Amino acid sequence: MNLEEIIEQMKQKVKKPKEGLPEEVFLYLSTITPLINVDLLIRNENGAILMAWRDDICGQGWHIPGGIIRFKENIFTRIQKVGLMELNADIKYEKEPLAINEIIMQEDVRGHFISLLYQCYLPKGYVIDNGDKKENDAGYLKWIAQCPDKFIEGQRKAYAELWK
């Protein structure tokens, strides 16, 4: 099979890229190109940062909630979707990023990110609802007052200074 045939097959598999890619296509693309993502910096009244436990291909540990921008998706739409999907909240956000970081990790899959950090705000009265999740379950949310020991490697390099 030649390259043109492979590309044609991929086009057939990816009918609506704006809705996301099949996992195997996404993982392949993440080995050959940087991904652009938004990270949501949310602090409580004591200065602690809202973090989520992660346990996936990018590793295991705490991370600042965020998401990869989809094809033809507006940055602010992705911020809102992350708020709803990861925090179960309709969040507010600043229009300009606090920081733009290039995160390069040793992994081949999902190993290169351009990360846009946005200051975000939860609705008044927001309470973390972890349901049945325990602290080491993916998606578990927690306010963290100092840089955690188990901080996902790429974000640690980019964001450890947030607690200084």
JSON list of C-alpha atoms in Angstrom, two decimals:
[
{"chain": "A", "resi": 1, "resn": "MET", "atom": "CA", "xyz": [0.00, 0.00, 0.00]},
{"chain": "A", "resi": 2, "resn": "ASN", "atom": "CA", "xyz": [1.43, 3.40, -0.92]},
{"chain": "A", "resi": 3, "resn": "LEU", "atom": "CA", "xyz": [1.27, 6.59, 1.13]},
{"chain": "A", "resi": 4, "resn": "GLU", "atom": "CA", "xyz": [-1.64, 8.05, -0.88]},
{"chain": "A", "resi": 5, "resn": "GLU", "atom": "CA", "xyz": [-3.74, 4.94, -0.19]},
{"chain": "A", "resi": 6, "resn": "ILE", "atom": "CA", "xyz": [-2.92, 5.11, 3.51]},
{"chain": "A", "resi": 7, "resn": "ILE", "atom": "CA", "xyz": [-3.94, 8.77, 3.61]},
{"chain": "A", "resi": 8, "resn": "GLU", "atom": "CA", "xyz": [-7.18, 7.99, 1.78]},
{"chain": "A", "resi": 9, "resn": "GLN", "atom": "CA", "xyz": [-7.97, 5.27, 4.32]},
{"chain": "A", "resi": 10, "resn": "MET", "atom": "CA", "xyz": [-7.34, 7.71, 7.15]},
{"chain": "A", "resi": 11, "resn": "LYS", "atom": "CA", "xyz": [-9.70, 10.24, 5.54]},
{"chain": "A", "resi": 12, "resn": "GLN", "atom": "CA", "xyz": [-12.37, 7.55, 5.48]},
{"chain": "A", "resi": 13, "resn": "LYS", "atom": "CA", "xyz": [-11.82, 6.82, 9.18]},
{"chain": "A", "resi": 14, "resn": "VAL", "atom": "CA", "xyz": [-11.87, 10.48, 10.20]},
{"chain": "A", "resi": 15, "resn": "LYS", "atom": "CA", "xyz": [-15.18, 11.81, 8.92]},
{"chain": "A", "resi": 16, "resn": "LYS", "atom": "CA", "xyz": [-15.55, 14.70, 11.42]},
{"chain": "A", "resi": 17, "resn": "PRO", "atom": "CA", "xyz": [-12.16, 15.71, 12.84]},
{"chain": "A", "resi": 18, "resn": "LYS", "atom": "CA", "xyz": [-13.81, 18.56, 14.78]},
{"chain": "A", "resi": 19, "resn": "GLU", "atom": "CA", "xyz": [-15.52, 15.90, 16.93]},
{"chain": "A", "resi": 20, "resn": "GLY", "atom": "CA", "xyz": [-12.20, 14.23, 17.73]},
{"chain": "A", "resi": 21, "resn": "LEU", "atom": "CA", "xyz": [-10.08, 11.54, 16.17]},
{"chain": "A", "resi": 22, "resn": "PRO", "atom": "CA", "xyz": [-10.10, 7.78, 16.55]},
{"chain": "A", "resi": 23, "resn": "GLU", "atom": "CA", "xyz": [-7.64, 6.96, 19.34]},
{"chain": "A", "resi": 24, "resn": "GLU", "atom": "CA", "xyz": [-5.11, 5.20, 17.09]},
{"chain": "A", "resi": 25, "resn": "VAL", "atom": "CA", "xyz": [-5.04, 8.14, 14.64]},
{"chain": "A", "resi": 26, "resn": "PHE", "atom": "CA", "xyz": [-4.71, 10.67, 17.46]},
{"chain": "A", "resi": 27, "resn": "LEU", "atom": "CA", "xyz": [-1.87, 8.72, 19.09]},
{"chain": "A", "resi": 28, "resn": "TYR", "atom": "CA", "xyz": [-0.01, 8.45, 15.79]},
{"chain": "A", "resi": 29, "resn": "LEU", "atom": "CA", "xyz": [-0.37, 12.15, 15.03]},
{"chain": "A", "resi": 30, "resn": "SER", "atom": "CA", "xyz": [0.87, 12.97, 18.53]},
{"chain": "A", "resi": 31, "resn": "THR", "atom": "CA", "xyz": [4.14, 11.19, 17.69]},
{"chain": "A", "resi": 32, "resn": "ILE", "atom": "CA", "xyz": [4.88, 13.43, 14.70]},
{"chain": "A", "resi": 33, "resn": "THR", "atom": "CA", "xyz": [3.58, 16.87, 15.63]},
{"chain": "A", "resi": 34, "resn": "PRO", "atom": "CA", "xyz": [3.25, 19.11, 18.70]},
{"chain": "A", "resi": 35, "resn": "LEU", "atom": "CA", "xyz": [-0.20, 19.34, 20.28]},
{"chain": "A", "resi": 36, "resn": "ILE", "atom": "CA", "xyz": [-1.72, 22.62, 21.41]},
{"chain": "A", "resi": 37, "resn": "ASN", "atom": "CA", "xyz": [-3.57, 22.54, 24.71]},
{"chain": "A", "resi": 38, "resn": "VAL", "atom": "CA", "xyz": [-5.09, 24.81, 27.32]},
{"chain": "A", "resi": 39, "resn": "ASP", "atom": "CA", "xyz": [-4.43, 24.44, 31.03]},
{"chain": "A", "resi": 40, "resn": "LEU", "atom": "CA", "xyz": [-6.79, 25.95, 33.59]},
{"chain": "A", "resi": 41, "resn": "LEU", "atom": "CA", "xyz": [-5.19, 27.63, 36.60]},
{"chain": "A", "resi": 42, "resn": "ILE", "atom": "CA", "xyz": [-7.78, 27.87, 39.35]},
{"chain": "A", "resi": 43, "resn": "ARG", "atom": "CA", "xyz": [-6.86, 29.05, 42.86]},
{"chain": "A", "resi": 44, "resn": "ASN", "atom": "CA", "xyz": [-9.03, 29.07, 45.95]},
{"chain": "A", "resi": 45, "resn": "GLU", "atom": "CA", "xyz": [-9.15, 31.89, 48.51]},
{"chain": "A", "resi": 46, "resn": "ASN", "atom": "CA", "xyz": [-6.10, 30.38, 50.30]},
{"chain": "A", "resi": 47, "resn": "GLY", "atom": "CA", "xyz": [-4.00, 30.26, 47.12]},
{"chain": "A", "resi": 48, "resn": "ALA", "atom": "CA", "xyz": [-4.20, 26.47, 46.69]},
{"chain": "A", "resi": 49, "resn": "ILE", "atom": "CA", "xyz": [-4.45, 25.24, 43.10]},
{"chain": "A", "resi": 50, "resn": "LEU", "atom": "CA", "xyz": [-7.16, 22.88, 41.87]},
{"chain": "A", "resi": 51, "resn": "MET", "atom": "CA", "xyz": [-5.52, 19.77, 40.44]},
{"chain": "A", "resi": 52, "resn": "ALA", "atom": "CA", "xyz": [-6.70, 16.44, 39.09]},
{"chain": "A", "resi": 53, "resn": "TRP", "atom": "CA", "xyz": [-5.13, 12.99, 39.41]},
{"chain": "A", "resi": 54, "resn": "ARG", "atom": "CA", "xyz": [-4.08, 11.56, 36.08]},
{"chain": "A", "resi": 55, "resn": "ASP", "atom": "CA", "xyz": [-3.42, 7.94, 35.19]},
{"chain": "A", "resi": 56, "resn": "ASP", "atom": "CA", "xyz": [-3.02, 7.45, 31.45]},
{"chain": "A", "resi": 57, "resn": "ILE", "atom": "CA", "xyz": [-0.50, 7.33, 28.63]},
{"chain": "A", "resi": 58, "resn": "CYS", "atom": "CA", "xyz": [1.02, 10.64, 29.87]},
{"chain": "A", "resi": 59, "resn": "GLY", "atom": "CA", "xyz": [1.78, 9.14, 33.26]},
{"chain": "A", "resi": 60, "resn": "GLN", "atom": "CA", "xyz": [0.43, 9.00, 36.74]},
{"chain": "A", "resi": 61, "resn": "GLY", "atom": "CA", "xyz": [0.27, 11.96, 39.09]},
{"chain": "A", "resi": 62, "resn": "TRP", "atom": "CA", "xyz": [-1.28, 15.36, 39.70]},
{"chain": "A", "resi": 63, "resn": "HIS", "atom": "CA", "xyz": [-1.85, 17.77, 36.84]},
{"chain": "A", "resi": 64, "resn": "ILE", "atom": "CA", "xyz": [-3.49, 21.09, 36.20]},
{"chain": "A", "resi": 65, "resn": "PRO", "atom": "CA", "xyz": [-6.77, 20.35, 34.40]},
{"chain": "A", "resi": 66, "resn": "GLY", "atom": "CA", "xyz": [-6.62, 20.99, 30.69]},
{"chain": "A", "resi": 67, "resn": "GLY", "atom": "CA", "xyz": [-7.36, 19.70, 27.24]},
{"chain": "A", "resi": 68, "resn": "ILE", "atom": "CA", "xyz": [-6.07, 19.51, 23.71]},
{"chain": "A", "resi": 69, "resn": "ILE", "atom": "CA", "xyz": [-7.66, 21.92, 21.26]},
{"chain": "A", "resi": 70, "resn": "ARG", "atom": "CA", "xyz": [-9.60, 20.10, 18.53]},
{"chain": "A", "resi": 71, "resn": "PHE", "atom": "CA", "xyz": [-9.47, 20.88, 14.83]},
{"chain": "A", "resi": 72, "resn": "LYS", "atom": "CA", "xyz": [-11.20, 24.22, 14.12]},
{"chain": "A", "resi": 73, "resn": "GLU", "atom": "CA", "xyz": [-12.13, 24.59, 17.78]},
{"chain": "A", "resi": 74, "resn": "ASN", "atom": "CA", "xyz": [-11.90, 27.98, 19.44]},
{"chain": "A", "resi": 75, "resn": "ILE", "atom": "CA", "xyz": [-9.48, 28.14, 22.41]},
{"chain": "A", "resi": 76, "resn": "PHE", "atom": "CA", "xyz": [-12.24, 29.45, 24.67]},
{"chain": "A", "resi": 77, "resn": "THR", "atom": "CA", "xyz": [-14.59, 26.67, 23.65]},
{"chain": "A", "resi": 78, "resn": "ARG", "atom": "CA", "xyz": [-11.94, 24.16, 24.78]},
{"chain": "A", "resi": 79, "resn": "ILE", "atom": "CA", "xyz": [-11.55, 25.99, 28.10]},
{"chain": "A", "resi": 80, "resn": "GLN", "atom": "CA", "xyz": [-15.33, 25.78, 28.66]},
{"chain": "A", "resi": 81, "resn": "LYS", "atom": "CA", "xyz": [-15.42, 22.09, 27.70]},
{"chain": "A", "resi": 82, "resn": "VAL", "atom": "CA", "xyz": [-12.58, 21.27, 30.09]},
{"chain": "A", "resi": 83, "resn": "GLY", "atom": "CA", "xyz": [-14.46, 23.09, 32.84]},
{"chain": "A", "resi": 84, "resn": "LEU", "atom": "CA", "xyz": [-17.59, 21.06, 32.17]},
{"chain": "A", "resi": 85, "resn": "MET", "atom": "CA", "xyz": [-15.91, 17.69, 31.55]},
{"chain": "A", "resi": 86, "resn": "GLU", "atom": "CA", "xyz": [-13.21, 17.73, 34.23]},
{"chain": "A", "resi": 87, "resn": "LEU", "atom": "CA", "xyz": [-14.65, 20.06, 36.88]},
{"chain": "A", "resi": 88, "resn": "ASN", "atom": "CA", "xyz": [-18.39, 19.83, 36.24]},
{"chain": "A", "resi": 89, "resn": "ALA", "atom": "CA", "xyz": [-18.54, 23.61, 36.28]},
{"chain": "A", "resi": 90, "resn": "ASP", "atom": "CA", "xyz": [-19.29, 26.52, 33.98]},
{"chain": "A", "resi": 91, "resn": "ILE", "atom": "CA", "xyz": [-16.11, 28.52, 34.49]},
{"chain": "A", "resi": 92, "resn": "LYS", "atom": "CA", "xyz": [-15.07, 32.08, 33.74]},
{"chain": "A", "resi": 93, "resn": "TYR", "atom": "CA", "xyz": [-11.63, 32.86, 32.34]},
{"chain": "A", "resi": 94, "resn": "GLU", "atom": "CA", "xyz": [-9.26, 35.68, 31.48]},
{"chain": "A", "resi": 95, "resn": "LYS", "atom": "CA", "xyz": [-8.98, 36.43, 27.76]},
{"chain": "A", "resi": 96, "resn": "GLU", "atom": "CA", "xyz": [-5.16, 36.41, 27.66]},
{"chain": "A", "resi": 97, "resn": "PRO", "atom": "CA", "xyz": [-3.01, 33.45, 28.71]},
{"chain": "A", "resi": 98, "resn": "LEU", "atom": "CA", "xyz": [-0.86, 33.80, 31.82]},
{"chain": "A", "resi": 99, "resn": "ALA", "atom": "CA", "xyz": [1.87, 31.78, 30.14]},
{"chain": "A", "resi": 100, "resn": "ILE", "atom": "CA", "xyz": [2.74, 29.95, 26.97]},
{"chain": "A", "resi": 101, "resn": "ASN", "atom": "CA", "xyz": [4.97, 26.94, 27.53]},
{"chain": "A", "resi": 102, "resn": "GLU", "atom": "CA", "xyz": [6.58, 24.42, 25.27]},
{"chain": "A", "resi": 103, "resn": "ILE", "atom": "CA", "xyz": [6.55, 21.08, 27.06]},
{"chain": "A", "resi": 104, "resn": "ILE", "atom": "CA", "xyz": [8.78, 18.40, 25.59]},
{"chain": "A", "resi": 105, "resn": "MET", "atom": "CA", "xyz": [8.89, 15.03, 27.29]},
{"chain": "A", "resi": 106, "resn": "GLN", "atom": "CA", "xyz": [10.86, 11.87, 26.57]},
{"chain": "A", "resi": 107, "resn": "GLU", "atom": "CA", "xyz": [7.79, 9.94, 25.47]},
{"chain": "A", "resi": 108, "resn": "ASP", "atom": "CA", "xyz": [7.21, 9.52, 21.74]},
{"chain": "A", "resi": 109, "resn": "VAL", "atom": "CA", "xyz": [3.43, 9.54, 22.12]},
{"chain": "A", "resi": 110, "resn": "ARG", "atom": "CA", "xyz": [2.05, 12.87, 23.31]},
{"chain": "A", "resi": 111, "resn": "GLY", "atom": "CA", "xyz": [5.56, 14.06, 24.04]},
{"chain": "A", "resi": 112, "resn": "HIS", "atom": "CA", "xyz": [5.45, 17.64, 22.70]},
{"chain": "A", "resi": 113, "resn": "PHE", "atom": "CA", "xyz": [2.93, 20.31, 23.69]},
{"chain": "A", "resi": 114, "resn": "ILE", "atom": "CA", "xyz": [2.44, 24.00, 23.24]},
{"chain": "A", "resi": 115, "resn": "SER", "atom": "CA", "xyz": [0.53, 24.78, 26.40]},
{"chain": "A", "resi": 116, "resn": "LEU", "atom": "CA", "xyz": [-1.53, 27.91, 27.00]},
{"chain": "A", "resi": 117, "resn": "LEU", "atom": "CA", "xyz": [-2.13, 28.56, 30.71]},
{"chain": "A", "resi": 118, "resn": "TYR", "atom": "CA", "xyz": [-5.30, 30.53, 31.49]},
{"chain": "A", "resi": 119, "resn": "GLN", "atom": "CA", "xyz": [-6.43, 32.00, 34.79]},
{"chain": "A", "resi": 120, "resn": "CYS", "atom": "CA", "xyz": [-9.92, 30.60, 35.40]},
{"chain": "A", "resi": 121, "resn": "TYR", "atom": "CA", "xyz": [-12.60, 31.06, 38.05]},
{"chain": "A", "resi": 122, "resn": "LEU", "atom": "CA", "xyz": [-15.18, 28.66, 39.44]},
{"chain": "A", "resi": 123, "resn": "PRO", "atom": "CA", "xyz": [-18.76, 29.69, 40.15]},
{"chain": "A", "resi": 124, "resn": "LYS", "atom": "CA", "xyz": [-19.47, 30.96, 43.67]},
{"chain": "A", "resi": 125, "resn": "GLY", "atom": "CA", "xyz": [-20.27, 28.11, 46.01]},
{"chain": "A", "resi": 126, "resn": "TYR", "atom": "CA", "xyz": [-18.45, 25.50, 43.90]},
{"chain": "A", "resi": 127, "resn": "VAL", "atom": "CA", "xyz": [-17.73, 22.33, 45.83]},
{"chain": "A", "resi": 128, "resn": "ILE", "atom": "CA", "xyz": [-15.56, 19.52, 44.51]},
{"chain": "A", "resi": 129, "resn": "ASP", "atom": "CA", "xyz": [-17.69, 16.43, 43.87]},
{"chain": "A", "resi": 130, "resn": "ASN", "atom": "CA", "xyz": [-15.49, 13.38, 43.39]},
{"chain": "A", "resi": 131, "resn": "GLY", "atom": "CA", "xyz": [-18.41, 10.98, 43.68]},
{"chain": "A", "resi": 132, "resn": "ASP", "atom": "CA", "xyz": [-17.06, 7.49, 44.28]},
{"chain": "A", "resi": 133, "resn": "LYS", "atom": "CA", "xyz": [-13.51, 8.36, 43.15]},
{"chain": "A", "resi": 134, "resn": "LYS", "atom": "CA", "xyz": [-10.64, 7.87, 45.55]},
{"chain": "A", "resi": 135, "resn": "GLU", "atom": "CA", "xyz": [-7.47, 9.97, 45.58]},
{"chain": "A", "resi": 136, "resn": "ASN", "atom": "CA", "xyz": [-5.54, 7.76, 43.13]},
{"chain": "A", "resi": 137, "resn": "ASP", "atom": "CA", "xyz": [-8.42, 7.41, 40.68]},
{"chain": "A", "resi": 138, "resn": "ALA", "atom": "CA", "xyz": [-8.15, 9.27, 37.38]},
{"chain": "A", "resi": 139, "resn": "GLY", "atom": "CA", "xyz": [-10.07, 12.53, 37.51]},
{"chain": "A", "resi": 140, "resn": "TYR", "atom": "CA", "xyz": [-10.01, 12.90, 41.31]},
{"chain": "A", "resi": 141, "resn": "LEU", "atom": "CA", "xyz": [-9.93, 16.63, 42.14]},
{"chain": "A", "resi": 142, "resn": "LYS", "atom": "CA", "xyz": [-8.13, 18.23, 45.05]},
{"chain": "A", "resi": 143, "resn": "TRP", "atom": "CA", "xyz": [-6.95, 21.67, 46.20]},
{"chain": "A", "resi": 144, "resn": "ILE", "atom": "CA", "xyz": [-3.16, 21.53, 46.51]},
{"chain": "A", "resi": 145, "resn": "ALA", "atom": "CA", "xyz": [-1.32, 24.18, 48.53]},
{"chain": "A", "resi": 146, "resn": "GLN", "atom": "CA", "xyz": [2.26, 23.36, 47.47]},
{"chain": "A", "resi": 147, "resn": "CYS", "atom": "CA", "xyz": [3.89, 21.83, 44.43]},
{"chain": "A", "resi": 148, "resn": "PRO", "atom": "CA", "xyz": [3.05, 18.12, 44.71]},
{"chain": "A", "resi": 149, "resn": "ASP", "atom": "CA", "xyz": [5.74, 15.42, 44.72]},
{"chain": "A", "resi": 150, "resn": "LYS", "atom": "CA", "xyz": [3.78, 13.40, 42.17]},
{"chain": "A", "resi": 151, "resn": "PHE", "atom": "CA", "xyz": [3.33, 16.16, 39.59]},
{"chain": "A", "resi": 152, "resn": "ILE", "atom": "CA", "xyz": [3.15, 15.02, 35.94]},
{"chain": "A", "resi": 153, "resn": "GLU", "atom": "CA", "xyz": [6.66, 15.57, 34.57]},
{"chain": "A", "resi": 154, "resn": "GLY", "atom": "CA", "xyz": [5.90, 17.99, 31.74]},
{"chain": "A", "resi": 155, "resn": "GLN", "atom": "CA", "xyz": [3.71, 20.23, 33.84]},
{"chain": "A", "resi": 156, "resn": "ARG", "atom": "CA", "xyz": [6.20, 20.16, 36.73]},
{"chain": "A", "resi": 157, "resn": "LYS", "atom": "CA", "xyz": [8.85, 21.68, 34.45]},
{"chain": "A", "resi": 158, "resn": "ALA", "atom": "CA", "xyz": [6.43, 24.35, 33.22]},
{"chain": "A", "resi": 159, "resn": "TYR", "atom": "CA", "xyz": [4.40, 25.13, 36.35]},
{"chain": "A", "resi": 160, "resn": "ALA", "atom": "CA", "xyz": [6.35, 24.36, 39.56]},
{"chain": "A", "resi": 161, "resn": "GLU", "atom": "CA", "xyz": [6.90, 28.11, 39.98]},
{"chain": "A", "resi": 162, "resn": "LEU", "atom": "CA", "xyz": [3.15, 28.66, 40.49]},
{"chain": "A", "resi": 163, "resn": "TRP", "atom": "CA", "xyz": [3.57, 27.79, 44.19]},
{"chain": "A", "resi": 164, "resn": "LYS", "atom": "CA", "xyz": [6.45, 30.21, 44.84]}
]
